[in-house]
mmCIF file of C-alpha atoms in Angstrom:
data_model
loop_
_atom_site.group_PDB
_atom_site.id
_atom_site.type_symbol
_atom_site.label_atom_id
_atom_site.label_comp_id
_atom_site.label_asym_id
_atom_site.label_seq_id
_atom_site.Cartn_x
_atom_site.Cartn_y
_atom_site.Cartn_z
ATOM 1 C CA UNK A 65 -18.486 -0.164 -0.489
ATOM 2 C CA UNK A 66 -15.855 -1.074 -3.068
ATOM 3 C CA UNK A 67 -13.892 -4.889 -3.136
ATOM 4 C CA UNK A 68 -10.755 -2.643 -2.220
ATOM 5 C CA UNK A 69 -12.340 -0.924 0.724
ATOM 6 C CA UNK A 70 -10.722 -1.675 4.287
ATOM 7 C CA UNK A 71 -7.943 -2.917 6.593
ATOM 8 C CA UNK A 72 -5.555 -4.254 5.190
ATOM 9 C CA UNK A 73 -2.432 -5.592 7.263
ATOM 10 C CA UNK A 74 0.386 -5.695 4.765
ATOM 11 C CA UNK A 75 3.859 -7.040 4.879
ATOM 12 C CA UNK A 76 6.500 -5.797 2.554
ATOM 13 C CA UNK A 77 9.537 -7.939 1.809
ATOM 14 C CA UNK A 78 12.601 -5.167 1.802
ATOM 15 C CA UNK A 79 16.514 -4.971 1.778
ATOM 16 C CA UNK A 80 16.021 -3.819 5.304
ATOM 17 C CA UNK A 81 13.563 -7.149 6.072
ATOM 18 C CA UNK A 82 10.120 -7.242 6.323
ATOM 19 C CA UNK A 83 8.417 -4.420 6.497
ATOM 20 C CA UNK A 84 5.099 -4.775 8.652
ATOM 21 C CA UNK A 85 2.043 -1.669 7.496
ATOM 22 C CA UNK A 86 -1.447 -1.299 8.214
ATOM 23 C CA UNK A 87 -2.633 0.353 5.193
ATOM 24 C CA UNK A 88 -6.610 1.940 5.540
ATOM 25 C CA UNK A 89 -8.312 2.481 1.981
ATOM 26 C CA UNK A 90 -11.528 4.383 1.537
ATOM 27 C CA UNK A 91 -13.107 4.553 -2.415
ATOM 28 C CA UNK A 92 -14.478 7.098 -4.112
ATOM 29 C CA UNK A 93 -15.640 6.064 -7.760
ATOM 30 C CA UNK A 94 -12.611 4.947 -9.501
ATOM 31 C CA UNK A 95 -9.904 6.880 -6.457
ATOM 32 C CA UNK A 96 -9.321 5.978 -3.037
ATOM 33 C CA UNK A 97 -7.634 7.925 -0.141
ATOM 34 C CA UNK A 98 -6.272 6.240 3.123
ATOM 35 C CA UNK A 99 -3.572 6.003 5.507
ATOM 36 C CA UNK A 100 -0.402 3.618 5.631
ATOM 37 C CA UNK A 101 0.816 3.182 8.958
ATOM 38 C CA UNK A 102 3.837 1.133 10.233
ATOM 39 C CA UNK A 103 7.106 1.035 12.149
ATOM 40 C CA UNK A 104 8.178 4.313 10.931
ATOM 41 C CA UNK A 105 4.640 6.304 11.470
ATOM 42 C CA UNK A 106 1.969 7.093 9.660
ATOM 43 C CA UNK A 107 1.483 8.519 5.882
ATOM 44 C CA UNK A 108 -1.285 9.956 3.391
ATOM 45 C CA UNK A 109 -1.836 7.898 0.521
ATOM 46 C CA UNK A 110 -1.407 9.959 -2.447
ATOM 47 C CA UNK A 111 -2.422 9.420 -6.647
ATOM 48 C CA UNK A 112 -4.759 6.617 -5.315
ATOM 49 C CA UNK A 113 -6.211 4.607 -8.459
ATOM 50 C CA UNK A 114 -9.164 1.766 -8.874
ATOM 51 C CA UNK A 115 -9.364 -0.029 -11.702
ATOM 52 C CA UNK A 116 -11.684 -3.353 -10.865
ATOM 53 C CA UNK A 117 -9.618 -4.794 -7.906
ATOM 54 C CA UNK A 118 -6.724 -3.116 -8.945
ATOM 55 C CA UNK A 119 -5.405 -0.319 -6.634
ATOM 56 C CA UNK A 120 -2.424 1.935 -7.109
ATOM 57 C CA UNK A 121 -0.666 4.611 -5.000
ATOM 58 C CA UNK A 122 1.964 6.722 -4.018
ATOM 59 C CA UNK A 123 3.229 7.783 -0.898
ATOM 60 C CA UNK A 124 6.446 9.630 0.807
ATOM 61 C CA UNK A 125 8.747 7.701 2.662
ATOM 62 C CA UNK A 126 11.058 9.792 5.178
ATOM 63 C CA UNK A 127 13.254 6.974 6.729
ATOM 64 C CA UNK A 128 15.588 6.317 6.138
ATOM 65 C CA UNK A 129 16.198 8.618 3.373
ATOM 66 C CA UNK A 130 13.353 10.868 1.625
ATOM 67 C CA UNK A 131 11.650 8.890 -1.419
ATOM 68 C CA UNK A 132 8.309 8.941 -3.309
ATOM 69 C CA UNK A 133 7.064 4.966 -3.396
ATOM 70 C CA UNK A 134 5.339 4.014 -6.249
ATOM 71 C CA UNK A 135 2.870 0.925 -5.184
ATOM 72 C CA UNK A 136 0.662 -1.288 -7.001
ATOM 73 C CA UNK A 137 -1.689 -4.411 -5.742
ATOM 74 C CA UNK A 138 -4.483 -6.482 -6.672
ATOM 75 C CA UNK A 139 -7.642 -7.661 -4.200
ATOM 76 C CA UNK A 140 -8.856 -11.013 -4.404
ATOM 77 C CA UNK A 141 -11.599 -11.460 -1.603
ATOM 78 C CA UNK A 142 -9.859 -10.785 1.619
ATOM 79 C CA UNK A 143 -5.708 -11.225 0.395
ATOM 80 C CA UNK A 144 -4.094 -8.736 -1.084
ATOM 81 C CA UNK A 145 -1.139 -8.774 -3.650
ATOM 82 C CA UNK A 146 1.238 -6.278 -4.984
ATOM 83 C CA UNK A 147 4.384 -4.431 -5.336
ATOM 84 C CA UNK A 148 6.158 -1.669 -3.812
ATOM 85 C CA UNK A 149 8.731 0.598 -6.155
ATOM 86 C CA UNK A 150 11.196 1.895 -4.687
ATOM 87 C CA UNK A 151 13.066 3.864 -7.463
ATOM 88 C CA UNK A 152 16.621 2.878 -8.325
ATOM 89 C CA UNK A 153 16.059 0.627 -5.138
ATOM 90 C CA UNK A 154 14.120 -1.584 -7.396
ATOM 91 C CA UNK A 155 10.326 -3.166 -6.109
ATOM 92 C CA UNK A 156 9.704 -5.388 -3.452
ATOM 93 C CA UNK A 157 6.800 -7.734 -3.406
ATOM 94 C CA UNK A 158 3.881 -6.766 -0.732
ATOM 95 C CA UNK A 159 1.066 -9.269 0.755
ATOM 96 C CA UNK A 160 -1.254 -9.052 3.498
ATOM 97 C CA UNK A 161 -4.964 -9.521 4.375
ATOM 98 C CA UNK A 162 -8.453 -7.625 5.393
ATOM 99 C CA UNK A 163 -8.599 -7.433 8.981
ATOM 100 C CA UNK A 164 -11.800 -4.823 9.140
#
């Protein structure tokens, strides 16, 4: 099992406040697939990169408007630490913590 594998419960700091997702990721050699669920549903992690304890991702966002998000966050033991891009929306700063 990889440093990045697990459950992570994330918070993303947004226009629209924070944003609250339970984001699942499973490694396979230097990729990783998973799940990020939150107040708006569920989604499929897509373009999922490792590089050391580095992870980065895409996935589509359907409220409230259709957008591809373009994330990227770094593993340090059991916090994590990133960003979410949000296109001409600009990125917003994600945190969280291993819960399983």
């Amino acid at each position: 099992m990889a440093a990045v594998d697990g459950t992570w419960e994330t918070v993303t700091k947004s226009p629209l406040g924070d944003q609250k997702s339970t984001i699942v990721v499973q490694s396979n050699g230097d990729t990783w697939t998973g799940t990020s669920t939150g107040a708006m549903g569920s989604t499929q992690i897509t373009d999922g990169t490792i590089s050391g304890n580095t992870i980065k991702w895409t996935m589509q966002m359907t409220v409230p408007m259709p957008m591809t998000l373009t994330c990227e966050a770094t593993v340090d033991g059991d916090t994590i630490t990133g960003s979410i891009g949000a296109g001409a929306f600009g990125s917003f700063p994600l945190s969280g913590n291993r819960v399983g």
